[in-house]
């Protein structure tokens, strides 16, 4: 089954997002766990979560993706900032344990001049203190475009983080098509080659989700500016290959394109039309 959805606002709660994605023609969605710029989470609404879990069951939503605030920096040289990231992770994961099919995605961080080795160590430290053996929520590292001192600019850096995590079976990867294309992985001309490299360096079984975004900038520009599907440098033909690729076609896809809800509805429809249903 093609799992497709988009980023939604979480201000009105889970049930609202569930209804919204169904009305847009999707069957999965992404949302920020709290204000994307950080700060306190809303009070926990267990009734909303129970209602959502039931709604998800009834409507075939089996996976969703929670996105950590993108300002969190697990690799910060500032001890207070790392402590804050740890607290947010701990609280977010505890809450997501209650939500059906939730995975947790985050940007690994920026080393801000300390060097990638140090940054990777700091990120793994937080993951090691926050991940518990009994948790069912998978934690996904997002592939980054490599702007500034971002860690996760290539598959090797993600592999090095995963290698340092003790409970690494709780860790997965989310590929962002805009980010990896910006980062110098040519998914337009060599999708198979890129995925084989991913398999060799990380293991394809670690790949759990895809952010499906076109890019405003040319290949390998390390900029990270998302564009609507078909209006950027990646282009519709490449996305047709991506969603139908044998390694990717069963994964959930999340649009993070610059769109309002009606724009998302059209992109979901476009991608559903490009998806080739195979077998019985
Ligand atoms: Fe992201
Ligand atoms: Fe993304
Ligand atoms: Zn981005």
PDB file of C-alpha atoms and ligand atoms in Angstrom:
ATOM      1  CA  UNK A   1       0.000   0.000   0.000  1.00  0.00           C
ATOM      2  CA  UNK A   2       1.226   3.478  -0.874  1.00  0.00           C
ATOM      3  CA  UNK A   3       1.722   5.446   2.339  1.00  0.00           C
ATOM      4  CA  UNK A   4       1.567   9.142   1.583  1.00  0.00           C
ATOM      5  CA  UNK A   5       0.892  12.240   3.624  1.00  0.00           C
ATOM      6  CA  UNK A   6       2.175  15.666   4.489  1.00  0.00           C
ATOM      7  CA  UNK A   7       3.272  17.857   7.343  1.00  0.00           C
ATOM      8  CA  UNK A   8       0.290  19.131   9.371  1.00  0.00           C
ATOM      9  CA  UNK A   9      -0.154  21.625  12.179  1.00  0.00           C
ATOM     10  CA  UNK A  10      -0.507  19.880  15.538  1.00  0.00           C
ATOM     11  CA  UNK A  11      -2.177  22.767  17.398  1.00  0.00           C
ATOM     12  CA  UNK A  12      -5.625  21.146  17.301  1.00  0.00           C
ATOM     13  CA  UNK A  13      -4.411  17.728  18.388  1.00  0.00           C
ATOM     14  CA  UNK A  14      -4.101  14.222  16.988  1.00  0.00           C
ATOM     15  CA  UNK A  15      -7.710  13.501  16.095  1.00  0.00           C
ATOM     16  CA  UNK A  16      -7.875  16.720  14.110  1.00  0.00           C
ATOM     17  CA  UNK A  17      -4.720  15.767  12.170  1.00  0.00           C
ATOM     18  CA  UNK A  18      -6.091  12.300  11.517  1.00  0.00           C
ATOM     19  CA  UNK A  19      -9.308  13.693  10.075  1.00  0.00           C
ATOM     20  CA  UNK A  20      -7.381  16.288   8.110  1.00  0.00           C
ATOM     21  CA  UNK A  21      -5.071  13.806   6.383  1.00  0.00           C
ATOM     22  CA  UNK A  22      -7.971  11.528   5.445  1.00  0.00           C
ATOM     23  CA  UNK A  23      -9.775  14.535   3.932  1.00  0.00           C
ATOM     24  CA  UNK A  24      -6.643  15.335   1.901  1.00  0.00           C
ATOM     25  CA  UNK A  25      -6.528  11.802   0.492  1.00  0.00           C
ATOM     26  CA  UNK A  26      -3.521  10.683   2.551  1.00  0.00           C
ATOM     27  CA  UNK A  27      -3.026   7.896   5.072  1.00  0.00           C
ATOM     28  CA  UNK A  28      -0.073   9.107   7.175  1.00  0.00           C
ATOM     29  CA  UNK A  29       1.144  12.509   8.381  1.00  0.00           C
ATOM     30  CA  UNK A  30       3.972  14.343  10.074  1.00  0.00           C
ATOM     31  CA  UNK A  31       3.752  17.052  12.742  1.00  0.00           C
ATOM     32  CA  UNK A  32       5.949  18.965  15.174  1.00  0.00           C
ATOM     33  CA  UNK A  33       5.782  17.672  18.741  1.00  0.00           C
ATOM     34  CA  UNK A  34       5.832  21.256  19.983  1.00  0.00           C
ATOM     35  CA  UNK A  35       6.540  24.709  18.620  1.00  0.00           C
ATOM     36  CA  UNK A  36       9.243  24.039  16.012  1.00  0.00           C
ATOM     37  CA  UNK A  37      11.388  26.721  17.592  1.00  0.00           C
ATOM     38  CA  UNK A  38      11.415  24.822  20.886  1.00  0.00           C
ATOM     39  CA  UNK A  39       9.651  25.619  24.132  1.00  0.00           C
ATOM     40  CA  UNK A  40       7.151  23.784  26.280  1.00  0.00           C
ATOM     41  CA  UNK A  41       4.797  21.136  24.948  1.00  0.00           C
ATOM     42  CA  UNK A  42       1.053  21.547  25.321  1.00  0.00           C
ATOM     43  CA  UNK A  43      -0.476  19.711  28.284  1.00  0.00           C
ATOM     44  CA  UNK A  44      -0.861  16.007  27.518  1.00  0.00           C
ATOM     45  CA  UNK A  45      -4.387  15.270  26.250  1.00  0.00           C
ATOM     46  CA  UNK A  46      -4.833  11.525  26.739  1.00  0.00           C
ATOM     47  CA  UNK A  47      -8.456  11.663  25.644  1.00  0.00           C
ATOM     48  CA  UNK A  48      -7.422  13.136  22.281  1.00  0.00           C
ATOM     49  CA  UNK A  49      -4.813  10.385  21.917  1.00  0.00           C
ATOM     50  CA  UNK A  50      -7.319   7.637  22.723  1.00  0.00           C
ATOM     51  CA  UNK A  51      -9.791   9.101  20.249  1.00  0.00           C
ATOM     52  CA  UNK A  52      -7.043   9.364  17.670  1.00  0.00           C
ATOM     53  CA  UNK A  53      -5.847   5.786  18.159  1.00  0.00           C
ATOM     54  CA  UNK A  54      -9.377   4.552  17.524  1.00  0.00           C
ATOM     55  CA  UNK A  55      -9.755   6.819  14.492  1.00  0.00           C
ATOM     56  CA  UNK A  56      -6.401   5.629  13.108  1.00  0.00           C
ATOM     57  CA  UNK A  57      -7.475   1.988  13.476  1.00  0.00           C
ATOM     58  CA  UNK A  58     -10.776   2.622  11.747  1.00  0.00           C
ATOM     59  CA  UNK A  59      -9.192   4.603   8.909  1.00  0.00           C
ATOM     60  CA  UNK A  60      -6.086   2.575   8.123  1.00  0.00           C
ATOM     61  CA  UNK A  61      -3.488   5.004   9.468  1.00  0.00           C
ATOM     62  CA  UNK A  62      -0.778   2.667  10.737  1.00  0.00           C
ATOM     63  CA  UNK A  63       2.283   4.967  10.804  1.00  0.00           C
ATOM     64  CA  UNK A  64       2.844   8.633  11.633  1.00  0.00           C
ATOM     65  CA  UNK A  65       5.971  10.703  12.079  1.00  0.00           C
ATOM     66  CA  UNK A  66       6.553  13.128  14.927  1.00  0.00           C
ATOM     67  CA  UNK A  67       9.260  15.706  14.185  1.00  0.00           C
ATOM     68  CA  UNK A  68      11.355  17.147  17.027  1.00  0.00           C
ATOM     69  CA  UNK A  69      11.770  20.955  17.060  1.00  0.00           C
ATOM     70  CA  UNK A  70      14.450  21.760  14.492  1.00  0.00           C
ATOM     71  CA  UNK A  71      16.173  24.236  16.782  1.00  0.00           C
ATOM     72  CA  UNK A  72      17.225  21.476  19.182  1.00  0.00           C
ATOM     73  CA  UNK A  73      20.931  20.818  18.959  1.00  0.00           C
ATOM     74  CA  UNK A  74      22.155  17.607  20.563  1.00  0.00           C
ATOM     75  CA  UNK A  75      25.682  18.480  19.345  1.00  0.00           C
ATOM     76  CA  UNK A  76      25.807  21.960  20.887  1.00  0.00           C
ATOM     77  CA  UNK A  77      28.987  22.894  22.758  1.00  0.00           C
ATOM     78  CA  UNK A  78      26.683  24.534  25.332  1.00  0.00           C
ATOM     79  CA  UNK A  79      25.882  22.064  28.101  1.00  0.00           C
ATOM     80  CA  UNK A  80      22.557  23.792  28.878  1.00  0.00           C
ATOM     81  CA  UNK A  81      21.394  23.434  25.267  1.00  0.00           C
ATOM     82  CA  UNK A  82      22.227  19.724  25.269  1.00  0.00           C
ATOM     83  CA  UNK A  83      20.415  19.289  28.580  1.00  0.00           C
ATOM     84  CA  UNK A  84      17.370  20.997  27.058  1.00  0.00           C
ATOM     85  CA  UNK A  85      17.505  18.698  24.010  1.00  0.00           C
ATOM     86  CA  UNK A  86      17.689  15.687  26.328  1.00  0.00           C
ATOM     87  CA  UNK A  87      14.638  16.844  28.321  1.00  0.00           C
ATOM     88  CA  UNK A  88      12.614  17.454  25.157  1.00  0.00           C
ATOM     89  CA  UNK A  89      13.535  14.027  23.742  1.00  0.00           C
ATOM     90  CA  UNK A  90      12.646  12.284  26.966  1.00  0.00           C
ATOM     91  CA  UNK A  91       9.257  13.952  27.256  1.00  0.00           C
ATOM     92  CA  UNK A  92       8.418  13.607  23.542  1.00  0.00           C
ATOM     93  CA  UNK A  93       9.261   9.888  23.469  1.00  0.00           C
ATOM     94  CA  UNK A  94       7.308   9.194  26.676  1.00  0.00           C
ATOM     95  CA  UNK A  95       4.251  10.795  25.063  1.00  0.00           C
ATOM     96  CA  UNK A  96       4.705   9.124  21.688  1.00  0.00           C
ATOM     97  CA  UNK A  97       4.664   5.743  23.405  1.00  0.00           C
ATOM     98  CA  UNK A  98       0.911   6.341  23.838  1.00  0.00           C
ATOM     99  CA  UNK A  99       0.245   7.109  20.177  1.00  0.00           C
ATOM    100  CA  UNK A 100      -0.449   4.374  17.648  1.00  0.00           C
ATOM    101  CA  UNK A 101       2.283   3.862  15.057  1.00  0.00           C
ATOM    102  CA  UNK A 102       4.377   6.923  15.947  1.00  0.00           C
ATOM    103  CA  UNK A 103       8.044   7.286  15.028  1.00  0.00           C
ATOM    104  CA  UNK A 104      10.209  10.231  16.143  1.00  0.00           C
ATOM    105  CA  UNK A 105      12.383  12.126  13.645  1.00  0.00           C
ATOM    106  CA  UNK A 106      15.087  14.649  14.487  1.00  0.00           C
ATOM    107  CA  UNK A 107      17.890  16.656  12.899  1.00  0.00           C
ATOM    108  CA  UNK A 108      21.113  15.220  14.344  1.00  0.00           C
ATOM    109  CA  UNK A 109      22.548  18.655  15.110  1.00  0.00           C
ATOM    110  CA  UNK A 110      25.320  21.115  14.269  1.00  0.00           C
ATOM    111  CA  UNK A 111      28.776  20.875  15.764  1.00  0.00           C
ATOM    112  CA  UNK A 112      29.305  24.665  15.560  1.00  0.00           C
ATOM    113  CA  UNK A 113      33.052  24.460  15.116  1.00  0.00           C
ATOM    114  CA  UNK A 114      33.885  21.591  17.491  1.00  0.00           C
ATOM    115  CA  UNK A 115      34.282  19.232  14.555  1.00  0.00           C
ATOM    116  CA  UNK A 116      32.096  16.364  13.375  1.00  0.00           C
ATOM    117  CA  UNK A 117      33.814  13.767  15.600  1.00  0.00           C
ATOM    118  CA  UNK A 118      32.902  15.666  18.758  1.00  0.00           C
ATOM    119  CA  UNK A 119      29.388  16.385  17.490  1.00  0.00           C
ATOM    120  CA  UNK A 120      28.766  12.723  16.691  1.00  0.00           C
ATOM    121  CA  UNK A 121      29.909  11.768  20.184  1.00  0.00           C
ATOM    122  CA  UNK A 122      27.564  14.299  21.830  1.00  0.00           C
ATOM    123  CA  UNK A 123      24.569  13.182  19.749  1.00  0.00           C
ATOM    124  CA  UNK A 124      25.193   9.519  20.617  1.00  0.00           C
ATOM    125  CA  UNK A 125      25.516  10.443  24.325  1.00  0.00           C
ATOM    126  CA  UNK A 126      22.019  11.927  24.346  1.00  0.00           C
ATOM    127  CA  UNK A 127      20.561   8.982  22.440  1.00  0.00           C
ATOM    128  CA  UNK A 128      22.188   6.585  24.873  1.00  0.00           C
ATOM    129  CA  UNK A 129      20.725   8.361  27.882  1.00  0.00           C
ATOM    130  CA  UNK A 130      17.243   8.762  26.420  1.00  0.00           C
ATOM    131  CA  UNK A 131      16.540   5.464  24.603  1.00  0.00           C
ATOM    132  CA  UNK A 132      15.125   2.708  26.789  1.00  0.00           C
ATOM    133  CA  UNK A 133      15.021  -1.023  25.957  1.00  0.00           C
ATOM    134  CA  UNK A 134      11.256  -1.205  26.528  1.00  0.00           C
ATOM    135  CA  UNK A 135      10.356   1.690  24.218  1.00  0.00           C
ATOM    136  CA  UNK A 136       8.535   0.935  20.975  1.00  0.00           C
ATOM    137  CA  UNK A 137       8.953   4.383  19.384  1.00  0.00           C
ATOM    138  CA  UNK A 138      11.701   4.280  16.757  1.00  0.00           C
ATOM    139  CA  UNK A 139      13.971   7.326  16.678  1.00  0.00           C
ATOM    140  CA  UNK A 140      14.918   8.461  13.171  1.00  0.00           C
ATOM    141  CA  UNK A 141      17.973  10.459  12.191  1.00  0.00           C
ATOM    142  CA  UNK A 142      17.185  12.778   9.280  1.00  0.00           C
ATOM    143  CA  UNK A 143      19.674  13.111   6.410  1.00  0.00           C
ATOM    144  CA  UNK A 144      20.772  16.756   6.224  1.00  0.00           C
ATOM    145  CA  UNK A 145      21.777  19.049   3.334  1.00  0.00           C
ATOM    146  CA  UNK A 146      25.109  19.874   4.974  1.00  0.00           C
ATOM    147  CA  UNK A 147      24.653  23.596   5.400  1.00  0.00           C
ATOM    148  CA  UNK A 148      26.917  25.216   7.967  1.00  0.00           C
ATOM    149  CA  UNK A 149      28.253  22.652  10.439  1.00  0.00           C
ATOM    150  CA  UNK A 150      25.311  20.251  10.175  1.00  0.00           C
ATOM    151  CA  UNK A 151      25.984  16.652  11.097  1.00  0.00           C
ATOM    152  CA  UNK A 152      24.275  14.005   9.002  1.00  0.00           C
ATOM    153  CA  UNK A 153      25.517  15.588   5.768  1.00  0.00           C
ATOM    154  CA  UNK A 154      26.346  12.130   4.417  1.00  0.00           C
ATOM    155  CA  UNK A 155      25.506   8.489   5.116  1.00  0.00           C
ATOM    156  CA  UNK A 156      28.861   7.894   6.803  1.00  0.00           C
ATOM    157  CA  UNK A 157      28.131  10.447   9.527  1.00  0.00           C
ATOM    158  CA  UNK A 158      24.766   8.833  10.256  1.00  0.00           C
ATOM    159  CA  UNK A 159      26.408   5.407  10.366  1.00  0.00           C
ATOM    160  CA  UNK A 160      28.966   6.715  12.854  1.00  0.00           C
ATOM    161  CA  UNK A 161      26.180   7.976  15.147  1.00  0.00           C
ATOM    162  CA  UNK A 162      24.305   4.663  14.947  1.00  0.00           C
ATOM    163  CA  UNK A 163      27.508   2.735  15.684  1.00  0.00           C
ATOM    164  CA  UNK A 164      27.835   4.573  18.997  1.00  0.00           C
ATOM    165  CA  UNK A 165      24.261   3.915  20.135  1.00  0.00           C
ATOM    166  CA  UNK A 166      23.943   0.880  22.389  1.00  0.00           C
ATOM    167  CA  UNK A 167      20.257   0.188  21.639  1.00  0.00           C
ATOM    168  CA  UNK A 168      20.752   0.787  17.936  1.00  0.00           C
ATOM    169  CA  UNK A 169      17.751  -1.386  17.018  1.00  0.00           C
ATOM    170  CA  UNK A 170      15.657   1.611  18.191  1.00  0.00           C
ATOM    171  CA  UNK A 171      17.347   3.884  15.632  1.00  0.00           C
ATOM    172  CA  UNK A 172      16.363   4.351  12.001  1.00  0.00           C
ATOM    173  CA  UNK A 173      16.926   6.884   9.244  1.00  0.00           C
ATOM    174  CA  UNK A 174      14.592   9.258   7.412  1.00  0.00           C
ATOM    175  CA  UNK A 175      15.836  10.317   3.987  1.00  0.00           C
ATOM    176  CA  UNK A 176      14.859  13.824   2.903  1.00  0.00           C
ATOM    177  CA  UNK A 177      15.010  13.967  -0.905  1.00  0.00           C
ATOM    178  CA  UNK A 178      15.728  17.711  -0.974  1.00  0.00           C
ATOM    179  CA  UNK A 179      18.463  17.359   1.631  1.00  0.00           C
ATOM    180  CA  UNK A 180      20.314  14.435   0.055  1.00  0.00           C
ATOM    181  CA  UNK A 181      20.135  15.952  -3.433  1.00  0.00           C
ATOM    182  CA  UNK A 182      21.483  19.198  -1.977  1.00  0.00           C
ATOM    183  CA  UNK A 183      24.010  17.110  -0.100  1.00  0.00           C
ATOM    184  CA  UNK A 184      25.441  15.627  -3.311  1.00  0.00           C
ATOM    185  CA  UNK A 185      23.553  12.328  -3.712  1.00  0.00           C
ATOM    186  CA  UNK A 186      22.309  12.244  -7.289  1.00  0.00           C
ATOM    187  CA  UNK A 187      18.862  10.705  -6.872  1.00  0.00           C
ATOM    188  CA  UNK A 188      17.864  12.103 -10.276  1.00  0.00           C
ATOM    189  CA  UNK A 189      20.426  10.254 -12.405  1.00  0.00           C
ATOM    190  CA  UNK A 190      21.559   7.500 -10.066  1.00  0.00           C
ATOM    191  CA  UNK A 191      18.841   6.578  -7.570  1.00  0.00           C
ATOM    192  CA  UNK A 192      19.856   2.900  -7.436  1.00  0.00           C
ATOM    193  CA  UNK A 193      23.476   3.836  -6.872  1.00  0.00           C
ATOM    194  CA  UNK A 194      22.564   6.172  -4.011  1.00  0.00           C
ATOM    195  CA  UNK A 195      20.424   3.528  -2.328  1.00  0.00           C
ATOM    196  CA  UNK A 196      23.097   0.872  -2.778  1.00  0.00           C
ATOM    197  CA  UNK A 197      25.520   3.214  -1.076  1.00  0.00           C
ATOM    198  CA  UNK A 198      23.007   3.693   1.736  1.00  0.00           C
ATOM    199  CA  UNK A 199      22.719  -0.076   2.034  1.00  0.00           C
ATOM    200  CA  UNK A 200      26.471  -0.546   2.103  1.00  0.00           C
ATOM    201  CA  UNK A 201      27.098   2.189   4.699  1.00  0.00           C
ATOM    202  CA  UNK A 202      24.025   2.000   6.932  1.00  0.00           C
ATOM    203  CA  UNK A 203      21.927  -0.998   5.860  1.00  0.00           C
ATOM    204  CA  UNK A 204      18.730  -0.497   3.882  1.00  0.00           C
ATOM    205  CA  UNK A 205      16.673  -2.050   6.711  1.00  0.00           C
ATOM    206  CA  UNK A 206      17.435   1.090   8.755  1.00  0.00           C
ATOM    207  CA  UNK A 207      15.553   3.253   6.267  1.00  0.00           C
ATOM    208  CA  UNK A 208      12.117   3.898   7.797  1.00  0.00           C
ATOM    209  CA  UNK A 209      10.659   7.021   6.163  1.00  0.00           C
ATOM    210  CA  UNK A 210      11.120   9.503   3.320  1.00  0.00           C
ATOM    211  CA  UNK A 211      10.585  13.277   3.300  1.00  0.00           C
ATOM    212  CA  UNK A 212       9.530  13.907  -0.277  1.00  0.00           C
ATOM    213  CA  UNK A 213      10.472  17.444  -1.313  1.00  0.00           C
ATOM    214  CA  UNK A 214      11.705  19.037  -4.502  1.00  0.00           C
ATOM    215  CA  UNK A 215      14.635  21.470  -4.204  1.00  0.00           C
ATOM    216  CA  UNK A 216      14.820  25.154  -5.142  1.00  0.00           C
ATOM    217  CA  UNK A 217      18.563  24.821  -5.693  1.00  0.00           C
ATOM    218  CA  UNK A 218      20.751  22.818  -8.079  1.00  0.00           C
ATOM    219  CA  UNK A 219      22.413  19.506  -7.259  1.00  0.00           C
ATOM    220  CA  UNK A 220      24.956  19.520  -4.394  1.00  0.00           C
ATOM    221  CA  UNK A 221      24.259  23.132  -3.386  1.00  0.00           C
ATOM    222  CA  UNK A 222      24.087  22.389   0.394  1.00  0.00           C
ATOM    223  CA  UNK A 223      21.304  24.962   0.784  1.00  0.00           C
ATOM    224  CA  UNK A 224      18.151  23.171   2.024  1.00  0.00           C
ATOM    225  CA  UNK A 225      15.314  25.083   0.361  1.00  0.00           C
ATOM    226  CA  UNK A 226      12.291  22.901  -0.317  1.00  0.00           C
ATOM    227  CA  UNK A 227      10.228  23.321  -3.475  1.00  0.00           C
ATOM    228  CA  UNK A 228       6.871  21.965  -4.612  1.00  0.00           C
ATOM    229  CA  UNK A 229       6.935  18.569  -6.338  1.00  0.00           C
ATOM    230  CA  UNK A 230       7.833  19.035  -9.999  1.00  0.00           C
ATOM    231  CA  UNK A 231       8.761  22.709  -9.648  1.00  0.00           C
ATOM    232  CA  UNK A 232      12.352  22.280  -8.532  1.00  0.00           C
ATOM    233  CA  UNK A 233      15.634  20.769  -9.670  1.00  0.00           C
ATOM    234  CA  UNK A 234      14.628  17.168  -8.842  1.00  0.00           C
ATOM    235  CA  UNK A 235      11.496  17.063 -10.983  1.00  0.00           C
ATOM    236  CA  UNK A 236       8.424  14.873 -11.355  1.00  0.00           C
ATOM    237  CA  UNK A 237      10.075  12.034 -13.312  1.00  0.00           C
ATOM    238  CA  UNK A 238      12.591  11.470 -10.515  1.00  0.00           C
ATOM    239  CA  UNK A 239       9.800  11.395  -7.921  1.00  0.00           C
ATOM    240  CA  UNK A 240       7.966   8.788  -9.965  1.00  0.00           C
ATOM    241  CA  UNK A 241      11.090   6.612  -9.755  1.00  0.00           C
ATOM    242  CA  UNK A 242      11.526   7.350  -6.056  1.00  0.00           C
ATOM    243  CA  UNK A 243       8.038   6.354  -4.908  1.00  0.00           C
ATOM    244  CA  UNK A 244       8.099   3.206  -7.039  1.00  0.00           C
ATOM    245  CA  UNK A 245      11.654   2.145  -6.171  1.00  0.00           C
ATOM    246  CA  UNK A 246      11.863  -1.380  -4.757  1.00  0.00           C
ATOM    247  CA  UNK A 247      13.706  -0.193  -1.638  1.00  0.00           C
ATOM    248  CA  UNK A 248      11.395   2.747  -1.012  1.00  0.00           C
ATOM    249  CA  UNK A 249       7.905   1.869  -2.215  1.00  0.00           C
ATOM    250  CA  UNK A 250       6.704   0.366   1.097  1.00  0.00           C
ATOM    251  CA  UNK A 251       7.975   3.262   3.230  1.00  0.00           C
ATOM    252  CA  UNK A 252       5.826   6.198   4.375  1.00  0.00           C
ATOM    253  CA  UNK A 253       6.372   9.401   2.341  1.00  0.00           C
ATOM    254  CA  UNK A 254       5.895  12.872   3.859  1.00  0.00           C
ATOM    255  CA  UNK A 255       5.536  16.075   1.860  1.00  0.00           C
ATOM    256  CA  UNK A 256       7.225  19.114   3.424  1.00  0.00           C
ATOM    257  CA  UNK A 257       6.810  21.300   0.386  1.00  0.00           C
ATOM    258  CA  UNK A 258       5.845  24.995   0.613  1.00  0.00           C
ATOM    259  CA  UNK A 259       2.073  24.469   0.359  1.00  0.00           C
ATOM    260  CA  UNK A 260      -1.252  25.176   1.973  1.00  0.00           C
ATOM    261  CA  UNK A 261      -3.658  22.275   2.531  1.00  0.00           C
ATOM    262  CA  UNK A 262      -5.125  22.536  -0.939  1.00  0.00           C
ATOM    263  CA  UNK A 263      -1.630  22.393  -2.427  1.00  0.00           C
ATOM    264  CA  UNK A 264      -0.898  19.266  -0.374  1.00  0.00           C
ATOM    265  CA  UNK A 265      -4.150  17.689  -1.559  1.00  0.00           C
ATOM    266  CA  UNK A 266      -3.017  18.190  -5.164  1.00  0.00           C
ATOM    267  CA  UNK A 267       0.476  16.792  -4.530  1.00  0.00           C
ATOM    268  CA  UNK A 268      -0.902  13.754  -2.710  1.00  0.00           C
ATOM    269  CA  UNK A 269      -3.201  13.168  -5.670  1.00  0.00           C
ATOM    270  CA  UNK A 270      -0.351  13.617  -8.162  1.00  0.00           C
ATOM    271  CA  UNK A 271       1.864  11.113  -6.345  1.00  0.00           C
ATOM    272  CA  UNK A 272      -0.964   8.601  -5.924  1.00  0.00           C
ATOM    273  CA  UNK A 273      -1.441   8.728  -9.682  1.00  0.00           C
ATOM    274  CA  UNK A 274       2.276   8.082 -10.255  1.00  0.00           C
ATOM    275  CA  UNK A 275       2.400   5.108  -7.869  1.00  0.00           C
ATOM    276  CA  UNK A 276       2.293   1.741  -9.601  1.00  0.00           C
ATOM    277  CA  UNK A 277       0.308  -0.858  -7.699  1.00  0.00           C
ATOM    278  CA  UNK A 278       1.825  -4.268  -8.241  1.00  0.00           C
ATOM    279  CA  UNK A 279       0.740  -7.833  -7.547  1.00  0.00           C
ATOM    280  CA  UNK A 280      -2.685  -9.093  -6.463  1.00  0.00           C
TER     281      UNK A 280
HETATM  282 FE1  LIG B   1      13.365  17.912   9.176  1.00  0.00          FE
HETATM  283 FE1  LIG B   2      12.841  16.999   6.058  1.00  0.00          FE
HETATM  284 ZN1  LIG B   3      14.802  20.832   4.884  1.00  0.00          ZN
END
